[in-house]
Amino acid sequence: MDDRLGAFKAILFGLSDAAAFLFTKPLGLAVLVSVLLLAAGARLWTALSDRRLAAKAAGEDFGRGAAAGRALRELVGMGVRAAGALPAIAGIGIALVLLVGVADATRSVDEYIAGRKRVAELTATVRNLERRYKAIEARIDDVKDGRIKASLAFFDYKSPAVPAKTQSIDIAGKELFIDAIVCNFDYSEISAGKSVNLAIPFKVFSDEVSESDGVALTLMDEKGLPLMYKRTPDELLGIGSEAYEARLAELMAALRTDEAARGAGIVRSLYGDAVHRGVKKGDSFVVWVEQSGGLSVKDSSSF
Amino acid sequence: MRGLFRKGQGSPLLGGLVFLVTIAVAGYFWFQYSASSQKQRILYLEDLSTRLRSETVPLKFMVLSREGGDVKARLKLYDLAGREIASIEKSWPGGELYIDMLLVPVRSLGGSASADSWLAFPYRVFTDKLSAASGTLLFGSYDSGGFPEVLNGESWSAKERSAISAAFSSAMKSAAAGLPATDAAKGAFGSAAHEVSRLARFDLGIVYKLVCRVKGGVEIMEDQ
């Protein structure tokens, strides 16, 4: 059906383009006038030749004057026949205008349908890029005597309501740093919804405690897989837990080797990012993984 | 004219024709309106999609050496037009370089309340062995009479310049007093992007750029 429609459209558009070219473009008009003049010239030539042959057979003289008179009569005859054919010419004109109109309307409808697909694609792209997911929620329990006491809850993007793990921190300082490995996938992967940017928190430190002396976050299992991205079998739809863990292990292996990740052509950037804020008792903020790239921090009360 | 529509009189054919022409004209204008709206929607979405991918690069750096437990690097700061405004070369004790940015929400500077856009200020440099409080502050490197030079190259209104200067001055004062610069504006936070030696180190002699996204994210990418 689509093939037949396509063939019909090809013929329709071809005829429409030809008509539009012949009647609206200077070159088309020149071609049309030339063809008409050639046809008229051929007709005149034939008429004069026939008349000359007839005069010769009859032994009559066919001079310039007679030829001119004959040509004039022939031209007038052509004019009269053309005038007689005016209704038919007008009909053809109307048919051509309708043809061009139908072709243009068909094109417009095709463009509109293509536009709807484009809007759907762009909407999905923007939605995927605008998306962010909650990675960490920090609640500051106390800030006293130069120490920060905080409770951290870690989430993965599939389970934003229930933390995968929680951990309490007690560290010297007045500014809390939460350090994570960040993996931003290529925009084509993100915008198509094939991947989500990842953040794997691994350490907490402060303005006064360096990263190497910071508090390690116990978010990996014995195989080195991040707990945040682990799932129980009943949570895995369409994929077995072993296959899922194997896939996760592959990803972690890729993350461990920058070259492997870049070689796979899917990772845009891979680095560490320690987001931080000055804190006071009662503060609560969320670290978000932005699908446009990187991490952001917002007050819990902002949402 | 009234006779055309009087019951039992007039031509049904003419009535039908008028009805069809009316439907066709209305359909034409509806289609034109829909097509025009669709084009505007596509332009808006394309613009939004581009904006979400847009980036500013206020800082580039190159690790020059790693010797005796120190990491030596050269940092260059750029304004929004890409003009170099400062260059810093220094060694820090440690193995992993942390480049800290202060992200301030435009909303907090009197921008549109719905805007989810952030301004990025290079904040300080520290390492895995050197605490942030002992790191090198960068604010002074691009302070131009109270206005951060890294935000030059954009046509800010006088009100915007004033709000930016106020936030920048507040951040500088806090940092100089040993307090968190993130207190400079409501909602501000810091983002210290760094290498992770067990994943991938910054290669010596390679230029990396710090990419700041419109939604507040900071990325480190190789400058190609």
CSV table of N, CA, C and O in Angstrom, one decimal, chain A residues 178-283:
chain,number,residue,atom,x,y,z
A,178,ILE,N,31.2,15.5,49.4
A,178,ILE,CA,30.8,14.1,49.1
A,178,ILE,C,31.4,13.8,47.7
A,178,ILE,O,31.1,14.4,46.7
A,179,ASP,N,32.3,12.8,47.7
A,179,ASP,CA,33.1,12.6,46.5
A,179,ASP,C,32.5,11.4,45.8
A,179,ASP,O,32.2,10.4,46.4
A,180,ALA,N,32.4,11.5,44.4
A,180,ALA,CA,31.8,10.4,43.6
A,180,ALA,C,32.6,10.3,42.3
A,180,ALA,O,33.1,11.3,41.8
A,181,ILE,N,32.6,9.1,41.8
A,181,ILE,CA,33.0,8.9,40.4
A,181,ILE,C,31.8,9.2,39.5
A,181,ILE,O,30.7,8.7,39.8
A,182,VAL,N,32.1,10.0,38.6
A,182,VAL,CA,31.0,10.4,37.7
A,182,VAL,C,31.3,9.9,36.3
A,182,VAL,O,32.4,10.1,35.8
A,183,CYS,N,30.3,9.3,35.7
A,183,CYS,CA,30.4,8.8,34.3
A,183,CYS,C,29.3,9.4,33.5
A,183,CYS,O,28.1,9.1,33.7
A,184,ASN,N,29.7,10.3,32.6
A,184,ASN,CA,28.7,10.9,31.7
A,184,ASN,C,28.8,10.3,30.3
A,184,ASN,O,29.8,10.2,29.7
A,185,PHE,N,27.7,9.7,29.9
A,185,PHE,CA,27.6,9.0,28.6
A,185,PHE,C,27.5,10.0,27.5
A,185,PHE,O,27.1,11.2,27.7
A,186,ASP,N,27.7,9.5,26.3
A,186,ASP,CA,27.6,10.4,25.1
A,186,ASP,C,26.2,10.9,25.0
A,186,ASP,O,25.2,10.2,25.4
A,187,TYR,N,26.1,12.1,24.5
A,187,TYR,CA,24.7,12.8,24.4
A,187,TYR,C,23.8,11.9,23.6
A,187,TYR,O,22.6,11.9,23.9
A,188,SER,N,24.3,11.2,22.6
A,188,SER,CA,23.4,10.4,21.7
A,188,SER,C,22.8,9.3,22.6
A,188,SER,O,21.6,9.0,22.4
A,189,GLU,N,23.5,8.8,23.5
A,189,GLU,CA,23.0,7.7,24.4
A,189,GLU,C,22.0,8.3,25.4
A,189,GLU,O,21.0,7.6,25.6
A,190,ILE,N,22.3,9.4,25.9
A,190,ILE,CA,21.4,10.1,26.9
A,190,ILE,C,20.1,10.5,26.2
A,190,ILE,O,19.0,10.2,26.7
A,191,SER,N,20.2,11.2,25.1
A,191,SER,CA,19.0,11.8,24.5
A,191,SER,C,18.1,10.7,23.9
A,191,SER,O,16.9,10.9,23.9
A,192,ALA,N,18.7,9.6,23.6
A,192,ALA,CA,17.9,8.5,23.1
A,192,ALA,C,17.3,7.6,24.2
A,192,ALA,O,16.5,6.7,24.0
A,193,GLY,N,17.7,8.0,25.5
A,193,GLY,CA,17.2,7.3,26.6
A,193,GLY,C,17.8,5.9,26.8
A,193,GLY,O,17.3,5.0,27.5
A,194,LYS,N,19.0,5.6,26.1
A,194,LYS,CA,19.6,4.3,26.2
A,194,LYS,C,20.5,4.2,27.4
A,194,LYS,O,20.7,3.1,27.9
A,195,SER,N,21.0,5.3,27.9
A,195,SER,CA,21.8,5.3,29.1
A,195,SER,C,21.5,6.4,30.1
A,195,SER,O,20.9,7.4,29.6
A,196,VAL,N,21.8,6.2,31.3
A,196,VAL,CA,21.7,7.4,32.3
A,196,VAL,C,23.1,7.6,32.8
A,196,VAL,O,23.9,6.6,33.1
A,197,ASN,N,23.5,8.9,33.0
A,197,ASN,CA,24.8,9.2,33.6
A,197,ASN,C,24.8,8.6,35.0
A,197,ASN,O,23.8,8.6,35.7
A,198,LEU,N,26.0,8.1,35.4
A,198,LEU,CA,26.1,7.4,36.7
A,198,LEU,C,27.0,8.2,37.7
A,198,LEU,O,27.9,9.0,37.3
A,199,ALA,N,26.7,8.1,38.9
A,199,ALA,CA,27.5,8.6,40.0
A,199,ALA,C,27.7,7.6,41.1
A,199,ALA,O,26.7,7.0,41.5
A,200,ILE,N,28.9,7.2,41.4
A,200,ILE,CA,29.2,6.2,42.4
A,200,ILE,C,29.9,6.9,43.6
A,200,ILE,O,31.2,7.1,43.5
A,201,PRO,N,29.2,7.3,44.6
A,201,PRO,CA,29.9,7.9,45.8
A,201,PRO,C,30.9,7.0,46.4
A,201,PRO,O,30.6,5.8,46.5
A,202,PHE,N,32.1,7.5,46.8
A,202,PHE,CA,33.0,6.6,47.4
A,202,PHE,C,33.7,7.2,48.6
A,202,PHE,O,34.4,6.5,49.4
A,203,LYS,N,33.6,8.5,48.9
A,203,LYS,CA,34.3,9.1,50.0
A,203,LYS,C,33.6,10.4,50.5
A,203,LYS,O,33.0,11.1,49.7
A,204,VAL,N,33.8,10.6,51.8
A,204,VAL,CA,33.3,11.9,52.3
A,204,VAL,C,34.5,12.5,53.0
A,204,VAL,O,35.3,11.8,53.7
A,205,PHE,N,34.7,13.8,52.8
A,205,PHE,CA,35.8,14.5,53.5
A,205,PHE,C,35.3,15.9,53.8
A,205,PHE,O,34.1,16.2,53.6
A,206,SER,N,36.2,16.8,54.2
A,206,SER,CA,35.7,18.2,54.6
A,206,SER,C,36.7,19.2,54.2
A,206,SER,O,37.8,18.8,53.6
A,207,ASP,N,36.4,20.4,54.5
A,207,ASP,CA,37.4,21.5,54.2
A,207,ASP,C,38.7,21.3,55.0
A,207,ASP,O,39.7,21.8,54.5
A,208,GLU,N,38.6,20.7,56.1
A,208,GLU,CA,39.8,20.5,57.0
A,208,GLU,C,40.4,19.2,56.9
A,208,GLU,O,41.6,19.0,57.3
A,209,VAL,N,39.7,18.2,56.4
A,209,VAL,CA,40.2,16.8,56.3
A,209,VAL,C,40.4,16.5,54.8
A,209,VAL,O,39.4,16.7,54.0
A,210,SER,N,41.6,16.2,54.4
A,210,SER,CA,41.9,15.9,53.0
A,210,SER,C,41.2,14.6,52.5
A,210,SER,O,40.8,13.8,53.4
A,211,GLU,N,41.1,14.5,51.2
A,211,GLU,CA,40.4,13.3,50.7
A,211,GLU,C,41.0,12.0,51.1
A,211,GLU,O,40.3,11.1,51.5
A,212,SER,N,42.4,12.0,51.2
A,212,SER,CA,43.0,10.8,51.6
A,212,SER,C,42.8,10.4,53.0
A,212,SER,O,42.9,9.2,53.4
A,213,ASP,N,42.4,11.4,53.8
A,213,ASP,CA,42.1,11.1,55.2
A,213,ASP,C,40.6,11.0,55.5
A,213,ASP,O,40.1,11.0,56.6
A,214,GLY,N,39.8,11.1,54.4
A,214,GLY,CA,38.4,11.1,54.5
A,214,GLY,C,37.8,9.8,54.9
A,214,GLY,O,38.5,8.8,55.1
A,215,VAL,N,36.5,9.8,55.0
A,215,VAL,CA,35.7,8.6,55.4
A,215,VAL,C,35.3,7.8,54.1
A,215,VAL,O,34.5,8.4,53.3
A,216,ALA,N,35.7,6.6,54.0
A,216,ALA,CA,35.3,5.8,52.8
A,216,ALA,C,33.9,5.3,53.0
A,216,ALA,O,33.4,5.0,54.1
A,217,LEU,N,33.2,5.4,51.9
A,217,LEU,CA,31.8,4.9,51.9
A,217,LEU,C,31.8,3.4,51.5
A,217,LEU,O,32.4,3.1,50.5
A,218,THR,N,31.1,2.7,52.3
A,218,THR,CA,31.0,1.2,52.0
A,218,THR,C,29.8,0.9,51.1
A,218,THR,O,28.8,0.4,51.5
A,219,LEU,N,30.0,1.2,49.8
A,219,LEU,CA,28.9,1.1,48.9
A,219,LEU,C,29.2,0.0,47.9
A,219,LEU,O,28.4,-0.1,46.9
A,220,MET,N,30.3,-0.7,48.0
A,220,MET,CA,30.5,-1.8,47.1
A,220,MET,C,30.4,-3.2,47.8
A,220,MET,O,30.7,-3.3,49.0
A,221,ASP,N,30.0,-4.2,47.0
A,221,ASP,CA,29.9,-5.5,47.6
A,221,ASP,C,31.3,-6.2,47.5
A,221,ASP,O,32.2,-5.6,47.0
A,222,GLU,N,31.3,-7.5,47.8
A,222,GLU,CA,32.6,-8.2,47.8
A,222,GLU,C,33.2,-8.3,46.4
A,222,GLU,O,34.4,-8.5,46.2
A,223,LYS,N,32.3,-8.2,45.4
A,223,LYS,CA,32.8,-8.3,44.0
A,223,LYS,C,33.2,-6.9,43.4
A,223,LYS,O,33.5,-6.8,42.3
A,224,GLY,N,33.0,-5.9,44.2
A,224,GLY,CA,33.4,-4.6,43.8
A,224,GLY,C,32.3,-3.9,43.0
A,224,GLY,O,32.5,-2.9,42.3
A,225,LEU,N,31.0,-4.5,43.1
A,225,LEU,CA,29.9,-3.8,42.4
A,225,LEU,C,29.2,-2.8,43.3
A,225,LEU,O,29.1,-3.1,44.5
A,226,PRO,N,28.8,-1.7,42.8
A,226,PRO,CA,28.2,-0.7,43.7
A,226,PRO,C,26.8,-1.2,44.1
A,226,PRO,O,26.0,-1.6,43.3
A,227,LEU,N,26.6,-1.1,45.4
A,227,LEU,CA,25.3,-1.6,46.0
A,227,LEU,C,24.1,-0.8,45.4
A,227,LEU,O,23.0,-1.3,45.2
A,228,MET,N,24.4,0.5,45.1
A,228,MET,CA,23.3,1.3,44.6
A,228,MET,C,22.7,0.8,43.3
A,228,MET,O,21.5,1.1,43.0
A,229,TYR,N,23.5,0.1,42.6
A,229,TYR,CA,23.0,-0.3,41.3
A,229,TYR,C,22.7,-1.8,41.3
A,229,TYR,O,22.5,-2.4,40.2
A,230,LYS,N,22.7,-2.4,42.5
A,230,LYS,CA,22.4,-3.9,42.6
A,230,LYS,C,20.9,-4.0,42.7
A,230,LYS,O,20.2,-3.1,43.3
A,231,ARG,N,20.4,-5.1,42.3
A,231,ARG,CA,18.9,-5.3,42.4
A,231,ARG,C,18.6,-6.8,42.8
A,231,ARG,O,19.4,-7.7,42.5
A,232,THR,N,17.5,-6.9,43.5
A,232,THR,CA,17.1,-8.3,43.8
A,232,THR,C,16.4,-8.9,42.5
A,232,THR,O,15.9,-8.1,41.7
A,233,PRO,N,16.4,-10.2,42.4
A,233,PRO,CA,15.9,-10.8,41.1
A,233,PRO,C,14.5,-10.3,40.8
A,233,PRO,O,14.2,-10.1,39.6
A,234,ASP,N,13.6,-10.1,41.8
A,234,ASP,CA,12.3,-9.8,41.4
A,234,ASP,C,12.2,-8.3,41.0
A,234,ASP,O,11.1,-7.9,40.5
A,235,GLU,N,13.2,-7.5,41.2
A,235,GLU,CA,13.2,-6.1,40.7
A,235,GLU,C,13.7,-6.0,39.2
A,235,GLU,O,13.5,-5.0,38.6
A,236,LEU,N,14.3,-7.1,38.7
A,236,LEU,CA,14.8,-7.1,37.4
A,236,LEU,C,13.8,-7.6,36.4
A,236,LEU,O,13.3,-8.7,36.4
A,237,LEU,N,13.4,-6.7,35.5
A,237,LEU,CA,12.4,-7.0,34.5
A,237,LEU,C,13.1,-7.4,33.2
A,237,LEU,O,13.8,-6.6,32.7
A,238,GLY,N,12.8,-8.6,32.8
A,238,GLY,CA,13.3,-9.0,31.5
A,238,GLY,C,14.8,-9.4,31.5
A,238,GLY,O,15.4,-9.6,30.5
A,239,ILE,N,15.4,-9.4,32.6
A,239,ILE,CA,16.9,-9.7,32.7
A,239,ILE,C,17.2,-10.5,34.0
A,239,ILE,O,16.7,-10.0,35.0
A,240,GLY,N,17.8,-11.5,33.9
A,240,GLY,CA,18.2,-12.3,35.1
A,240,GLY,C,19.2,-11.6,35.9
A,240,GLY,O,19.9,-10.8,35.4
A,241,SER,N,19.2,-11.9,37.2
A,241,SER,CA,20.1,-11.2,38.1
A,241,SER,C,21.6,-11.4,37.7
A,241,SER,O,22.4,-10.6,37.8
A,242,GLU,N,21.9,-12.7,37.3
A,242,GLU,CA,23.3,-13.0,36.9
A,242,GLU,C,23.7,-12.2,35.7
A,242,GLU,O,24.8,-11.6,35.6
A,243,ALA,N,22.8,-12.1,34.7
A,243,ALA,CA,23.1,-11.3,33.5
A,243,ALA,C,23.2,-9.8,33.8
A,243,ALA,O,24.1,-9.1,33.3
A,244,TYR,N,22.4,-9.4,34.7
A,244,TYR,CA,22.4,-8.0,35.1
A,244,TYR,C,23.8,-7.7,35.8
A,244,TYR,O,24.4,-6.7,35.5
A,245,GLU,N,24.1,-8.6,36.7
A,245,GLU,CA,25.4,-8.3,37.5
A,245,GLU,C,26.6,-8.4,36.5
A,245,GLU,O,27.6,-7.7,36.7
A,246,ALA,N,26.5,-9.3,35.5
A,246,ALA,CA,27.6,-9.5,34.6
A,246,ALA,C,27.7,-8.2,33.8
A,246,ALA,O,28.8,-7.6,33.5
A,247,ARG,N,26.5,-7.6,33.4
A,247,ARG,CA,26.5,-6.3,32.7
A,247,ARG,C,27.1,-5.2,33.5
A,247,ARG,O,27.9,-4.4,33.0
A,248,LEU,N,26.7,-5.2,34.8
A,248,LEU,CA,27.2,-4.2,35.7
A,248,LEU,C,28.7,-4.3,35.9
A,248,LEU,O,29.5,-3.3,35.9
A,249,ALA,N,29.2,-5.6,36.0
A,249,ALA,CA,30.6,-5.8,36.1
A,249,ALA,C,31.4,-5.3,34.9
A,249,ALA,O,32.5,-4.7,35.0
A,250,GLU,N,30.8,-5.6,33.7
A,250,GLU,CA,31.4,-5.1,32.5
A,250,GLU,C,31.5,-3.5,32.5
A,250,GLU,O,32.6,-3.0,32.2
A,251,LEU,N,30.5,-2.9,33.0
A,251,LEU,CA,30.5,-1.5,33.0
A,251,LEU,C,31.5,-1.0,34.0
A,251,LEU,O,32.3,0.0,33.8
A,252,MET,N,31.6,-1.6,35.2
A,252,MET,CA,32.6,-1.2,36.2
A,252,MET,C,34.0,-1.4,35.6
A,252,MET,O,34.9,-0.6,35.9
A,253,ALA,N,34.2,-2.5,34.9
A,253,ALA,CA,35.5,-2.8,34.3
A,253,ALA,C,35.8,-1.6,33.3
A,253,ALA,O,36.9,-1.1,33.3
A,254,ALA,N,34.8,-1.2,32.6
A,254,ALA,CA,35.0,-0.1,31.6
A,254,ALA,C,35.3,1.2,32.4
A,254,ALA,O,36.2,1.9,31.9
A,255,LEU,N,34.6,1.3,33.5
A,255,LEU,CA,34.9,2.5,34.3
A,255,LEU,C,36.3,2.6,34.9
A,255,LEU,O,36.9,3.6,35.1
A,256,ARG,N,36.8,1.3,35.2
A,256,ARG,CA,38.1,1.3,35.8
A,256,ARG,C,39.2,1.6,34.8
A,256,ARG,O,40.3,2.0,35.1
A,257,THR,N,38.9,1.4,33.5
A,257,THR,CA,39.9,1.7,32.5
A,257,THR,C,39.3,2.8,31.5
A,257,THR,O,38.4,2.5,30.8
A,258,ASP,N,39.9,3.9,31.6
A,258,ASP,CA,39.4,5.1,30.8
A,258,ASP,C,39.4,4.7,29.3
A,258,ASP,O,38.5,5.0,28.6
A,259,GLU,N,40.5,4.1,28.9
A,259,GLU,CA,40.6,3.8,27.5
A,259,GLU,C,39.5,2.9,27.0
A,259,GLU,O,39.0,3.0,25.9
A,260,ALA,N,39.2,1.9,27.9
A,260,ALA,CA,38.1,0.9,27.5
A,260,ALA,C,36.8,1.6,27.4
A,260,ALA,O,36.1,1.4,26.4
A,261,ALA,N,36.5,2.5,28.3
A,261,ALA,CA,35.3,3.2,28.3
A,261,ALA,C,35.2,4.1,27.0
A,261,ALA,O,34.2,4.2,26.3
A,262,ARG,N,36.3,4.8,26.8
A,262,ARG,CA,36.3,5.7,25.6
A,262,ARG,C,36.3,4.9,24.3
A,262,ARG,O,35.7,5.3,23.3
A,263,GLY,N,37.0,3.7,24.4
A,263,GLY,CA,37.0,2.9,23.2
A,263,GLY,C,35.7,2.4,22.8
A,263,GLY,O,35.3,2.2,21.7
A,264,ALA,N,34.8,2.1,23.9
A,264,ALA,CA,33.5,1.7,23.6
A,264,ALA,C,32.6,2.8,22.9
A,264,ALA,O,31.6,2.5,22.4
A,265,GLY,N,33.1,4.0,23.0
A,265,GLY,CA,32.5,5.1,22.2
A,265,GLY,C,31.2,5.6,22.9
A,265,GLY,O,30.4,6.2,22.3
A,266,ILE,N,31.0,5.2,24.2
A,266,ILE,CA,29.8,5.6,24.8
A,266,ILE,C,30.0,6.6,25.9
A,266,ILE,O,29.1,7.2,26.4
A,267,VAL,N,31.2,6.7,26.4
A,267,VAL,CA,31.5,7.6,27.6
A,267,VAL,C,32.0,8.9,27.1
A,267,VAL,O,33.0,9.0,26.4
A,268,ARG,N,31.4,10.0,27.6
A,268,ARG,CA,31.8,11.3,27.2
A,268,ARG,C,32.9,11.8,28.1
A,268,ARG,O,33.9,12.4,27.7
A,269,SER,N,32.7,11.6,29.4
A,269,SER,CA,33.7,12.0,30.4
A,269,SER,C,33.6,11.1,31.6
A,269,SER,O,32.5,10.6,32.0
A,270,LEU,N,34.7,10.9,32.3
A,270,LEU,CA,34.8,10.0,33.4
A,270,LEU,C,35.8,10.7,34.4
A,270,LEU,O,37.0,10.9,34.0
A,271,TYR,N,35.4,11.0,35.6
A,271,TYR,CA,36.3,11.8,36.5
A,271,TYR,C,35.7,11.7,37.9
A,271,TYR,O,34.6,11.1,38.1
A,272,GLY,N,36.3,12.3,38.8
A,272,GLY,CA,35.8,12.4,40.2
A,272,GLY,C,35.2,13.7,40.4
A,272,GLY,O,35.6,14.7,39.8
A,273,ASP,N,34.1,13.8,41.2
A,273,ASP,CA,33.5,15.1,41.5
A,273,ASP,C,33.1,15.1,43.0
A,273,ASP,O,32.3,14.3,43.4
A,274,ALA,N,33.8,16.0,43.7
A,274,ALA,CA,33.4,16.2,45.1
A,274,ALA,C,32.5,17.4,45.3
A,274,ALA,O,33.0,18.6,45.2
A,275,VAL,N,31.2,17.2,45.4
A,275,VAL,CA,30.3,18.3,45.6
A,275,VAL,C,30.3,18.7,47.1
A,275,VAL,O,30.4,17.8,47.9
A,276,HIS,N,30.2,20.0,47.4
A,276,HIS,CA,30.2,20.4,48.8
A,276,HIS,C,29.4,21.6,49.1
A,276,HIS,O,29.1,22.4,48.2
A,277,ARG,N,29.2,21.8,50.4
A,277,ARG,CA,28.5,22.9,50.9
A,277,ARG,C,28.9,23.2,52.3
A,277,ARG,O,29.3,22.3,53.1
A,278,GLY,N,28.9,24.5,52.7
A,278,GLY,CA,29.0,24.8,54.1
A,278,GLY,C,27.7,24.4,54.8
A,278,GLY,O,26.6,24.5,54.2
A,279,VAL,N,27.8,23.8,56.0
A,279,VAL,CA,26.6,23.2,56.6
A,279,VAL,C,26.4,23.7,58.0
A,279,VAL,O,27.3,24.2,58.7
A,280,LYS,N,25.2,23.6,58.4
A,280,LYS,CA,24.8,23.9,59.8
A,280,LYS,C,23.7,22.9,60.2
A,280,LYS,O,23.1,22.3,59.3
A,281,LYS,N,23.5,22.8,61.5
A,281,LYS,CA,22.6,21.8,62.0
A,281,LYS,C,21.2,22.0,61.4
A,281,LYS,O,20.7,23.1,61.3
A,282,GLY,N,20.6,20.9,60.9
A,282,GLY,CA,19.3,20.9,60.4
A,282,GLY,C,19.2,21.0,58.9
A,282,GLY,O,18.2,20.8,58.2
A,283,ASP,N,20.4,21.3,58.3
A,283,ASP,CA,20.4,21.4,56.8
A,283,ASP,C,20.1,20.1,56.2
A,283,ASP,O,20.4,19.0,56.8
